[in-house]
Amino acid sequence: MYLSKGGTHFQPISWEEAFRKVAETLNDLDSPDEVAFYTSGRLSNEASFMYQLFVREYGTNNMPDCSNMCHESSGVALLETIGFGKGSVVLDDFGKADVIVMMGINPATNMPRMLDSLQKAKDNGAKIIAINPLQEAGLIAFNNPQQVKGMVDSVFNVSTTKMADLFLQVRINGDMAALQAIEKLLYQAERENPGTVFDQEFVGKNTVGYEGLMAHLEEQSLEDLAGAAGLSVEQLVEAAGIMQDKKKIIICWAMGITQHKNGVDTIKEIVNLVLLKGSLGKPGAGLWPVRGHSNVQGNRTMMIWEKPPAWFLDKLKEVFGFEPPREHGVDVVDCIKAMHAGKIKVFFAMGGNFLSATPDTAYTAEAMRKLKLTVSVSTKLNRTHLVHGEEAIIFPTLARSDKDVVDGVEQFVSCENSMGVVQMSKGILKPVSKDLRNETQIICEVAKATLGDRTKVDWDRYGKSYDAVRGLIEWFIPGFENYNQRVREPAGFYLPNGPRAGKFSTELYGNKMPFSICRLPKITMETDDYRMASVRSHDQFNTTIYGMNDRYRGIHGERRVIFMNEKDILDGGFQAGEKVDLFNYYEGVERIARLFIIVPYNIPRRCTVTYYPETNVLVPINSVAEKSNTPTSKLVLIKIRKHVPVILVLRD
Ligand SMILES: Nc1nc2c(c(=O)[nH]1)N[C@H]1C(S)=C(S)[C@@H](COP(=O)(O)OP(=O)(O)OC[C@H]3O[C@@H](n4cnc5c(=O)[nH]c(N)nc54)[C@H](O)[C@@H]3O)O[C@H]1N2
Ligand SMILES: Nc1nc2c(c(=O)[nH]1)N[C@H]1C(S)=C(S)[C@@H](COP(=O)(O)OP(=O)(O)OC[C@H]3O[C@@H](n4cnc5c(=O)[nH]c(N)nc54)[C@H](O)[C@@H]3O)O[C@H]1N2
Ligand SMILES: [Mo]
């Protein structure tokens, strides 16, 4: 579909014509860095590899992706501490763990399959600690979907299993303080009975900075830490008590941890605790950043990355003979700013819904409307298609659930899950239209049209055969030996994982892993400020809203709601059910989200929760995590006032 300059409607256009238009615009720019190539985490390994190959031969590393808004903080923190940007846990570990800590995750809605592993862990005697400002249904109690008909049921269902042995209802972003308090208590116990609490052998052999961390913990006051966490000292003593004599601990986390200003440091604090307990590189223990999109981890393995390592670029040059760009590209937030400043002129999206998923919706929309051309390769129409550049193109593509037949032969692709397992993915549904093409074909055609005679890559060959693409991947990416053969095994195969195997290697400390000294975040709140976290409801997958209910939280028929503590409602002079506007002034700019209904909820004082993407308008573009540049979607300060109706006067 094509929208011409000044046009009011998208019109059908032939594939060839559309490829030509994209190519013309891309070749007309002053520099390849005037284009950004976004990726949402659904892209298969095969399409991802060809996509980055095209983008780098075209000449830029501007490859922002949804990871930048998701687990980027995890990647950065893990790379700096354990030397490996992914988790270390496999499914089997859950059955062997002594303690499982779940931080900032709503599993019943977002990772229902995880409940099965947790049940196994519980059956084998593991203790579960949940840390969350909300008592999410799946954290408190659950029915195993495999054993009980239907799905997880509400907390009130009598047949549910009690899930968390301890629930710590932290204040929003109180996690680092809670972790430091637990470490401090464990340190006190270790001093009383040396060698019984920490794994001193592991610490001595594999880490650096133990003394520094202990000195740092000593300086902290337990009461202050508890206060910052929004917990009582007794609760923290109970948490430390559960872990004290245990050696096999798994810590899992998701968006409640990563999307904070200090997200990277909170994850480093998680690593501190795991290292002190020697809970890495052995069965039943480890670190698990629970990923979202089905192949977001695989996208990064395939080098969809704005900061590609030098060895990979060297290899591109060696194998293909083109000079890949060396300068790092833009991530999501920097991409929006560069579009706003007129430095990026074309936006190409492999999936996703950039406008709705990104922060500061009004600012991002302004940025997108300044572009020359916006291109989306999409399975579904969404808001991003309507907020476009001078010209816009939509390439309709097959979904992963669709049958993918090329030249009469059924094909399959492959993906990597968050435990590093690579498996085949084969669609079975009849595509909604015979005009759809698969993503790899689209990429190869765009590449061919754009690069023309100057390309060094046989795009026709790769566009027709995923086996050929997998052959390329095998050549480039470590761990993919015999890819074509191993991917055909039903269970797939594991990628190599140093930390899991007990082989540690970090950039700065060789075979040792550093402890990190993390400072508590300073959050200055005015008397009428509230902390706001924007989360998913049950009836949505990211920006796709399927229904208006959030069943486990008891919300029905409405999404524009704000969860507030009952006492805050009273103190603020509000009432349950009242209509309010949410707003803030960050760097002197007023941002408003109008017409929300107050819902009294069990949530810590001065903390509120709303749904994403409705409140993305309130997340300032400059409010990002240190080091990972991830928007702080889980903590934005807001003020609340009674709703003021807005009267729009329409003129012609
Ligand atoms: N059905 C469904 N499944 C999905 C998705 C979906 O939209 N729908 N999205 C997918 C994607 S891309 C992702 S990344 C994952 C996301 O999965 P989650 O990370 O579970 O997603 P969120 O709803 O953002 O909620 C995070 C949880 O963090 C808690 N939280 C908020 N602030 C804090 C805090 O400061 N500290 C702590 N400890 N907790 C906090 C919230 O109460 C909530 O329980 O799910 C994936 N799976
Ligand atoms: N305030 C706030 N903002 C957030 C978050 C939050 O918790 N709070 N979470 C962040 C997170 S964790 C993430 S991952 C991002 C998500 O950001 P995105 O990945 O950009 O958003 P999605 O809603 O998953 O994208 C859905 C669109 O992708 C397209 N699509 C779906 N499947 C396919 C496919 O197989 N191929 C192709 N080509 N297209 C496909 C469809 O057109 C669909 O409309 O949002 C982030 N934004
Ligand atoms: Mo995500």
CSV table of C-alpha atoms in Angstrom, one decimal, residues 224-583:
chain,number,residue,atom,x,y,z
A,224,ASP,CA,16.9,3.4,55.8
A,225,LEU,CA,17.0,0.6,53.3
A,226,ALA,CA,13.7,-0.8,54.5
A,227,GLY,CA,12.2,2.7,54.3
A,228,ALA,CA,13.5,3.2,50.7
A,229,ALA,CA,12.1,-0.2,49.7
A,230,GLY,CA,8.7,0.6,51.4
A,231,LEU,CA,9.0,-2.6,53.5
A,232,SER,CA,9.4,-3.5,57.1
A,233,VAL,CA,12.7,-4.7,58.6
A,234,GLU,CA,10.8,-7.9,59.6
A,235,GLN,CA,9.9,-8.6,56.1
A,236,LEU,CA,13.4,-8.3,54.9
A,237,VAL,CA,14.7,-10.4,57.8
A,238,GLU,CA,12.2,-13.1,56.6
A,239,ALA,CA,13.5,-12.9,53.1
A,240,ALA,CA,17.1,-13.1,54.2
A,241,GLY,CA,16.1,-16.0,56.5
A,242,ILE,CA,14.7,-18.0,53.5
A,243,MET,CA,18.0,-17.6,51.6
A,244,GLN,CA,20.4,-17.8,54.4
A,245,ASP,CA,21.4,-21.5,54.2
A,246,LYS,CA,20.4,-22.0,50.6
A,247,LYS,CA,22.9,-22.3,47.8
A,248,LYS,CA,20.8,-22.7,44.7
A,249,ILE,CA,18.9,-19.5,44.0
A,250,ILE,CA,17.3,-18.4,40.8
A,251,ILE,CA,16.4,-14.7,40.3
A,252,CYS,CA,14.0,-13.9,37.5
A,253,TRP,CA,13.0,-10.4,36.5
A,254,ALA,CA,11.2,-8.4,33.8
A,255,MET,CA,9.9,-5.0,33.1
A,256,GLY,CA,9.3,-4.0,36.7
A,257,ILE,CA,13.1,-3.9,37.1
A,258,THR,CA,14.5,-2.9,33.7
A,259,GLN,CA,12.4,0.2,32.9
A,260,HIS,CA,13.8,2.4,35.6
A,261,LYS,CA,16.4,5.2,35.7
A,262,ASN,CA,18.6,2.9,37.7
A,263,GLY,CA,17.5,-0.3,36.0
A,264,VAL,CA,21.0,-1.4,35.0
A,265,ASP,CA,22.2,-0.9,38.6
A,266,THR,CA,19.3,-2.8,40.1
A,267,ILE,CA,20.2,-5.8,37.9
A,268,LYS,CA,23.8,-5.5,39.0
A,269,GLU,CA,22.5,-5.7,42.6
A,270,ILE,CA,20.7,-8.9,41.6
A,271,VAL,CA,24.0,-10.2,40.2
A,272,ASN,CA,25.7,-9.3,43.5
A,273,LEU,CA,23.3,-11.4,45.5
A,274,VAL,CA,23.6,-14.3,43.1
A,275,LEU,CA,27.4,-14.2,43.2
A,276,LEU,CA,27.5,-14.0,47.0
A,277,LYS,CA,25.5,-17.2,47.1
A,278,GLY,CA,27.6,-18.9,44.5
A,279,SER,CA,24.4,-19.3,42.5
A,280,LEU,CA,25.9,-19.3,39.1
A,281,GLY,CA,27.3,-22.0,36.9
A,282,LYS,CA,25.5,-24.9,38.6
A,283,PRO,CA,22.2,-26.7,38.2
A,284,GLY,CA,19.2,-25.2,40.0
A,285,ALA,CA,20.7,-21.7,40.2
A,286,GLY,CA,21.2,-18.6,38.1
A,287,LEU,CA,20.0,-15.4,36.5
A,288,TRP,CA,17.0,-15.2,34.2
A,289,PRO,CA,15.8,-12.0,32.5
A,290,VAL,CA,12.4,-13.2,31.3
A,291,ARG,CA,12.1,-11.9,27.7
A,292,GLY,CA,9.0,-10.8,25.9
A,293,HIS,CA,8.7,-11.0,22.2
A,294,SER,CA,9.2,-14.5,20.8
A,295,ASN,CA,12.5,-13.9,19.1
A,296,VAL,CA,13.8,-10.7,20.7
A,297,GLN,CA,16.8,-12.6,22.0
A,298,GLY,CA,17.5,-14.2,18.6
A,299,ASN,CA,17.3,-10.8,16.9
A,300,ARG,CA,20.3,-9.6,19.0
A,301,THR,CA,22.2,-12.9,18.5
A,302,MET,CA,21.7,-12.2,14.7
A,303,MET,CA,23.3,-8.7,15.3
A,304,ILE,CA,20.2,-6.5,15.1
A,305,TRP,CA,22.2,-4.2,17.2
A,306,GLU,CA,23.1,-0.5,17.0
A,307,LYS,CA,26.4,-1.3,18.6
A,308,PRO,CA,27.8,-4.3,16.7
A,309,PRO,CA,31.1,-5.7,17.9
A,310,ALA,CA,34.2,-5.1,15.8
A,311,TRP,CA,34.9,-8.8,15.2
A,312,PHE,CA,31.5,-9.2,13.4
A,313,LEU,CA,32.1,-6.2,11.2
A,314,ASP,CA,35.5,-7.5,10.3
A,315,LYS,CA,34.0,-10.8,9.3
A,316,LEU,CA,31.4,-9.1,7.1
A,317,LYS,CA,34.2,-7.3,5.3
A,318,GLU,CA,36.3,-10.5,5.0
A,319,VAL,CA,33.4,-12.7,3.7
A,320,PHE,CA,31.6,-10.2,1.5
A,321,GLY,CA,34.2,-7.6,0.7
A,322,PHE,CA,32.2,-4.5,1.5
A,323,GLU,CA,33.2,-1.9,4.1
A,324,PRO,CA,30.7,-2.1,6.9
A,325,PRO,CA,30.0,1.1,8.9
A,326,ARG,CA,32.0,1.2,12.1
A,327,GLU,CA,30.3,4.1,13.9
A,328,HIS,CA,27.5,3.0,16.4
A,329,GLY,CA,24.0,3.7,15.3
A,330,VAL,CA,21.0,5.1,17.1
A,331,ASP,CA,18.8,3.3,19.6
A,332,VAL,CA,15.1,3.9,19.9
A,333,VAL,CA,15.3,7.1,22.0
A,334,ASP,CA,18.1,8.6,20.0
A,335,CYS,CA,16.3,7.7,16.8
A,336,ILE,CA,13.3,9.7,17.8
A,337,LYS,CA,15.4,12.7,18.8
A,338,ALA,CA,17.3,12.5,15.5
A,339,MET,CA,14.1,12.3,13.5
A,340,HIS,CA,12.8,15.3,15.4
A,341,ALA,CA,16.0,17.2,14.7
A,342,GLY,CA,15.7,16.4,11.0
A,343,LYS,CA,18.8,14.2,10.9
A,344,ILE,CA,17.0,11.0,10.2
A,345,LYS,CA,14.7,11.3,7.2
A,346,VAL,CA,13.5,7.8,6.5
A,347,PHE,CA,12.1,5.3,9.0
A,348,PHE,CA,11.8,1.6,8.0
A,349,ALA,CA,10.1,-0.7,10.4
A,350,MET,CA,10.3,-4.5,10.4
A,351,GLY,CA,7.2,-5.0,12.4
A,352,GLY,CA,6.2,-3.3,15.6
A,353,ASN,CA,4.1,-0.3,16.4
A,354,PHE,CA,6.7,2.4,16.9
A,355,LEU,CA,4.5,5.3,17.6
A,356,SER,CA,2.5,3.6,20.3
A,357,ALA,CA,5.3,1.6,21.9
A,358,THR,CA,7.7,4.5,22.3
A,359,PRO,CA,7.6,7.2,25.0
A,360,ASP,CA,6.4,10.7,24.7
A,361,THR,CA,3.7,10.0,22.0
A,362,ALA,CA,3.1,13.6,21.0
A,363,TYR,CA,6.8,14.3,20.6
A,364,THR,CA,7.4,11.1,18.7
A,365,ALA,CA,4.4,11.8,16.4
A,366,GLU,CA,5.9,15.2,15.6
A,367,ALA,CA,9.2,13.5,14.8
A,368,MET,CA,7.5,10.9,12.4
A,369,ARG,CA,5.6,13.6,10.6
A,370,LYS,CA,8.8,15.3,9.6
A,371,LEU,CA,10.1,12.3,7.7
A,372,LYS,CA,10.3,12.0,3.9
A,373,LEU,CA,9.3,8.4,3.9
A,374,THR,CA,8.0,5.8,6.4
A,375,VAL,CA,8.0,2.1,5.5
A,376,SER,CA,6.4,-0.6,7.6
A,377,VAL,CA,6.6,-4.4,7.0
A,378,SER,CA,3.6,-5.5,9.0
A,379,THR,CA,1.2,-8.3,9.7
A,380,LYS,CA,-1.5,-6.0,11.1
A,381,LEU,CA,-2.5,-2.4,10.6
A,382,ASN,CA,-1.7,-0.2,13.6
A,383,ARG,CA,-1.4,3.5,14.7
A,384,THR,CA,2.1,3.9,13.3
A,385,HIS,CA,0.8,3.5,9.8
A,386,LEU,CA,-1.3,6.6,10.3
A,387,VAL,CA,1.4,8.9,11.6
A,388,HIS,CA,3.7,8.9,8.7
A,389,GLY,CA,6.2,10.9,6.6
A,390,GLU,CA,5.5,12.8,3.4
A,391,GLU,CA,5.2,9.4,1.7
A,392,ALA,CA,4.4,6.1,3.3
A,393,ILE,CA,4.5,2.4,2.2
A,394,ILE,CA,3.1,-0.6,4.0
A,395,PHE,CA,4.4,-4.1,3.0
A,396,PRO,CA,1.9,-6.7,4.1
A,397,THR,CA,3.8,-9.8,5.3
A,398,LEU,CA,3.1,-13.4,6.4
A,399,ALA,CA,2.8,-13.9,10.1
A,400,ARG,CA,4.8,-16.7,11.7
A,401,SER,CA,1.7,-18.7,12.1
A,402,ASP,CA,1.1,-18.7,8.3
A,403,LYS,CA,2.2,-21.4,5.9
A,404,ASP,CA,5.3,-20.1,4.1
A,405,VAL,CA,5.5,-21.6,0.6
A,406,VAL,CA,8.3,-20.5,-1.7
A,407,ASP,CA,8.4,-22.0,-5.3
A,408,GLY,CA,6.0,-24.7,-4.1
A,409,VAL,CA,8.2,-25.8,-1.2
A,410,GLU,CA,7.0,-25.3,2.4
A,411,GLN,CA,9.6,-23.5,4.5
A,412,PHE,CA,10.3,-23.0,8.1
A,413,VAL,CA,12.2,-20.4,10.1
A,414,SER,CA,13.8,-20.5,13.5
A,415,CYS,CA,13.9,-18.5,16.8
A,416,GLU,CA,15.8,-18.4,20.1
A,417,ASN,CA,13.9,-18.3,23.4
A,418,SER,CA,15.1,-16.6,26.5
A,419,MET,CA,16.8,-19.8,27.7
A,420,GLY,CA,19.0,-19.8,24.6
A,421,VAL,CA,17.2,-22.7,22.8
A,422,VAL,CA,17.0,-22.4,19.0
A,423,GLN,CA,14.0,-24.1,17.6
A,424,MET,CA,12.2,-24.3,14.3
A,425,SER,CA,9.0,-22.3,13.8
A,426,LYS,CA,6.6,-23.5,11.1
A,427,GLY,CA,3.3,-21.8,10.3
A,428,ILE,CA,0.2,-23.9,9.6
A,429,LEU,CA,-2.5,-21.4,8.7
A,430,LYS,CA,-3.6,-20.4,5.3
A,431,PRO,CA,-2.4,-16.9,4.6
A,432,VAL,CA,-5.2,-14.3,4.5
A,433,SER,CA,-4.1,-13.3,1.0
A,434,LYS,CA,-2.1,-14.8,-1.8
A,435,ASP,CA,-0.4,-11.4,-2.2
A,436,LEU,CA,1.5,-11.6,1.1
A,437,ARG,CA,5.3,-12.2,1.0
A,438,ASN,CA,7.6,-13.5,3.7
A,439,GLU,CA,9.9,-11.1,5.5
A,440,THR,CA,13.1,-12.5,4.1
A,441,GLN,CA,11.9,-12.1,0.5
A,442,ILE,CA,10.8,-8.5,1.2
A,443,ILE,CA,14.2,-7.7,2.7
A,444,CYS,CA,16.1,-9.3,-0.2
A,445,GLU,CA,14.0,-7.5,-2.8
A,446,VAL,CA,14.5,-4.1,-1.0
A,447,ALA,CA,18.2,-4.8,-0.9
A,448,LYS,CA,18.4,-5.8,-4.5
A,449,ALA,CA,16.5,-2.7,-5.7
A,450,THR,CA,18.5,-0.4,-3.4
A,451,LEU,CA,22.0,-1.7,-3.8
A,452,GLY,CA,21.8,-2.7,-7.5
A,453,ASP,CA,25.1,-3.5,-9.1
A,454,ARG,CA,27.1,-2.4,-6.1
A,455,THR,CA,26.0,-5.3,-3.9
A,456,LYS,CA,28.3,-8.2,-3.1
A,457,VAL,CA,25.5,-10.4,-1.9
A,458,ASP,CA,23.4,-12.9,-3.9
A,459,TRP,CA,20.0,-11.7,-2.7
A,460,ASP,CA,18.1,-13.9,-5.1
A,461,ARG,CA,19.6,-17.0,-3.6
A,462,TYR,CA,18.9,-16.1,0.0
A,463,GLY,CA,15.5,-14.7,-0.7
A,464,LYS,CA,14.5,-18.2,-2.0
A,465,SER,CA,16.1,-20.5,0.6
A,466,TYR,CA,16.2,-20.3,4.4
A,467,ASP,CA,18.6,-23.2,4.3
A,468,ALA,CA,21.0,-21.0,2.4
A,469,VAL,CA,20.5,-18.2,5.0
A,470,ARG,CA,21.1,-20.6,7.8
A,471,GLY,CA,24.3,-21.7,6.1
A,472,LEU,CA,25.4,-18.0,6.2
A,473,ILE,CA,24.5,-17.7,9.9
A,474,GLU,CA,26.5,-20.8,10.7
A,475,TRP,CA,29.5,-19.2,9.1
A,476,PHE,CA,29.1,-15.9,11.1
A,477,ILE,CA,27.6,-16.6,14.5
A,478,PRO,CA,29.3,-18.8,17.1
A,479,GLY,CA,27.2,-21.7,18.3
A,480,PHE,CA,25.3,-22.4,15.1
A,481,GLU,CA,27.5,-25.3,13.8
A,482,ASN,CA,25.4,-27.7,11.7
A,483,TYR,CA,22.5,-25.3,12.0
A,484,ASN,CA,20.5,-26.8,9.2
A,485,GLN,CA,20.8,-30.3,10.7
A,486,ARG,CA,20.3,-29.4,14.4
A,487,VAL,CA,17.4,-27.0,13.8
A,488,ARG,CA,15.5,-30.0,12.4
A,489,GLU,CA,15.6,-31.9,15.7
A,490,PRO,CA,12.2,-31.4,17.5
A,491,ALA,CA,13.7,-30.0,20.7
A,492,GLY,CA,16.1,-27.7,18.8
A,493,PHE,CA,19.5,-27.0,20.3
A,494,TYR,CA,21.1,-24.9,23.1
A,495,LEU,CA,23.5,-22.1,22.2
A,496,PRO,CA,26.7,-22.2,24.2
A,497,ASN,CA,26.4,-20.3,27.5
A,498,GLY,CA,29.7,-19.7,29.4
A,499,PRO,CA,28.2,-18.7,32.8
A,500,ARG,CA,25.9,-21.7,32.8
A,501,ALA,CA,28.8,-24.0,32.2
A,502,GLY,CA,30.8,-22.2,35.0
A,503,LYS,CA,33.2,-20.6,32.5
A,504,PHE,CA,33.4,-16.9,33.3
A,505,SER,CA,35.1,-14.3,31.3
A,506,THR,CA,34.6,-10.5,31.6
A,507,GLU,CA,36.1,-7.7,29.6
A,508,LEU,CA,37.8,-6.0,32.5
A,509,TYR,CA,38.6,-8.8,34.9
A,510,GLY,CA,39.4,-11.8,32.8
A,511,ASN,CA,38.0,-14.9,34.4
A,512,LYS,CA,36.6,-13.0,37.4
A,513,MET,CA,33.3,-11.3,37.8
A,514,PRO,CA,33.1,-7.9,39.5
A,515,PHE,CA,30.8,-7.1,42.4
A,516,SER,CA,29.1,-3.7,41.8
A,517,ILE,CA,28.6,-0.9,44.3
A,518,CYS,CA,25.3,0.6,43.4
A,519,ARG,CA,23.9,3.9,44.9
A,520,LEU,CA,20.3,4.1,45.7
A,521,PRO,CA,18.3,6.2,43.3
A,522,LYS,CA,17.4,9.7,44.5
A,523,ILE,CA,13.8,10.3,43.7
A,524,THR,CA,12.7,13.8,44.7
A,525,MET,CA,8.9,14.0,45.0
A,526,GLU,CA,6.9,17.1,45.5
A,527,THR,CA,4.0,16.8,48.0
A,528,ASP,CA,1.5,16.2,45.2
A,529,ASP,CA,3.6,13.9,43.1
A,530,TYR,CA,2.9,10.2,42.6
A,531,ARG,CA,5.0,7.4,41.2
A,532,MET,CA,3.4,5.9,38.1
A,533,ALA,CA,4.2,2.6,36.5
A,534,SER,CA,2.6,1.8,33.1
A,535,VAL,CA,1.9,-2.0,32.7
A,536,ARG,CA,0.1,-4.5,30.5
A,537,SER,CA,-3.5,-5.5,31.2
A,538,HIS,CA,-4.6,-9.1,30.5
A,539,ASP,CA,-6.3,-8.4,27.2
A,540,GLN,CA,-3.4,-7.0,25.3
A,541,PHE,CA,-0.2,-8.0,23.6
A,542,ASN,CA,1.9,-4.9,23.8
A,543,THR,CA,0.2,-2.3,21.7
A,544,THR,CA,-2.5,-4.7,20.3
A,545,ILE,CA,-5.5,-4.5,22.5
A,546,TYR,CA,-7.8,-7.5,22.3
A,547,GLY,CA,-10.4,-6.6,24.9
A,548,MET,CA,-11.2,-4.2,27.7
A,549,ASN,CA,-10.7,-6.6,30.7
A,550,ASP,CA,-7.9,-7.2,33.0
A,551,ARG,CA,-9.4,-10.3,34.6
A,552,TYR,CA,-6.9,-11.2,37.4
A,553,ARG,CA,-6.9,-7.6,38.6
A,554,GLY,CA,-10.7,-7.4,38.5
A,555,ILE,CA,-11.0,-4.6,35.9
A,556,HIS,CA,-13.7,-4.9,33.4
A,557,GLY,CA,-14.8,-2.8,30.4
A,558,GLU,CA,-12.3,0.0,30.8
A,559,ARG,CA,-8.6,0.7,30.2
A,560,ARG,CA,-8.3,4.4,31.2
A,561,VAL,CA,-8.0,3.6,34.9
A,562,ILE,CA,-5.5,4.6,37.5
A,563,PHE,CA,-4.8,2.3,40.5
A,564,MET,CA,-4.4,4.3,43.7
A,565,ASN,CA,-4.0,3.5,47.4
A,566,GLU,CA,-7.2,4.1,49.2
A,567,LYS,CA,-5.6,6.5,51.7
A,568,ASP,CA,-4.0,8.5,48.9
A,569,ILE,CA,-7.4,8.9,47.2
A,570,LEU,CA,-8.7,10.3,50.5
A,571,ASP,CA,-5.7,12.5,51.2
A,572,GLY,CA,-5.8,13.9,47.7
A,573,GLY,CA,-9.4,14.9,48.1
A,574,PHE,CA,-10.5,12.4,45.4
A,575,GLN,CA,-13.1,9.6,45.3
A,576,ALA,CA,-13.1,6.1,44.0
A,577,GLY,CA,-14.6,6.1,40.5
A,578,GLU,CA,-13.8,9.8,40.0
A,579,LYS,CA,-12.6,11.0,36.6
A,580,VAL,CA,-9.2,12.7,36.7
A,581,ASP,CA,-6.5,14.0,34.4
A,582,LEU,CA,-2.8,12.9,34.9
A,583,PHE,CA,-0.1,15.3,34.1
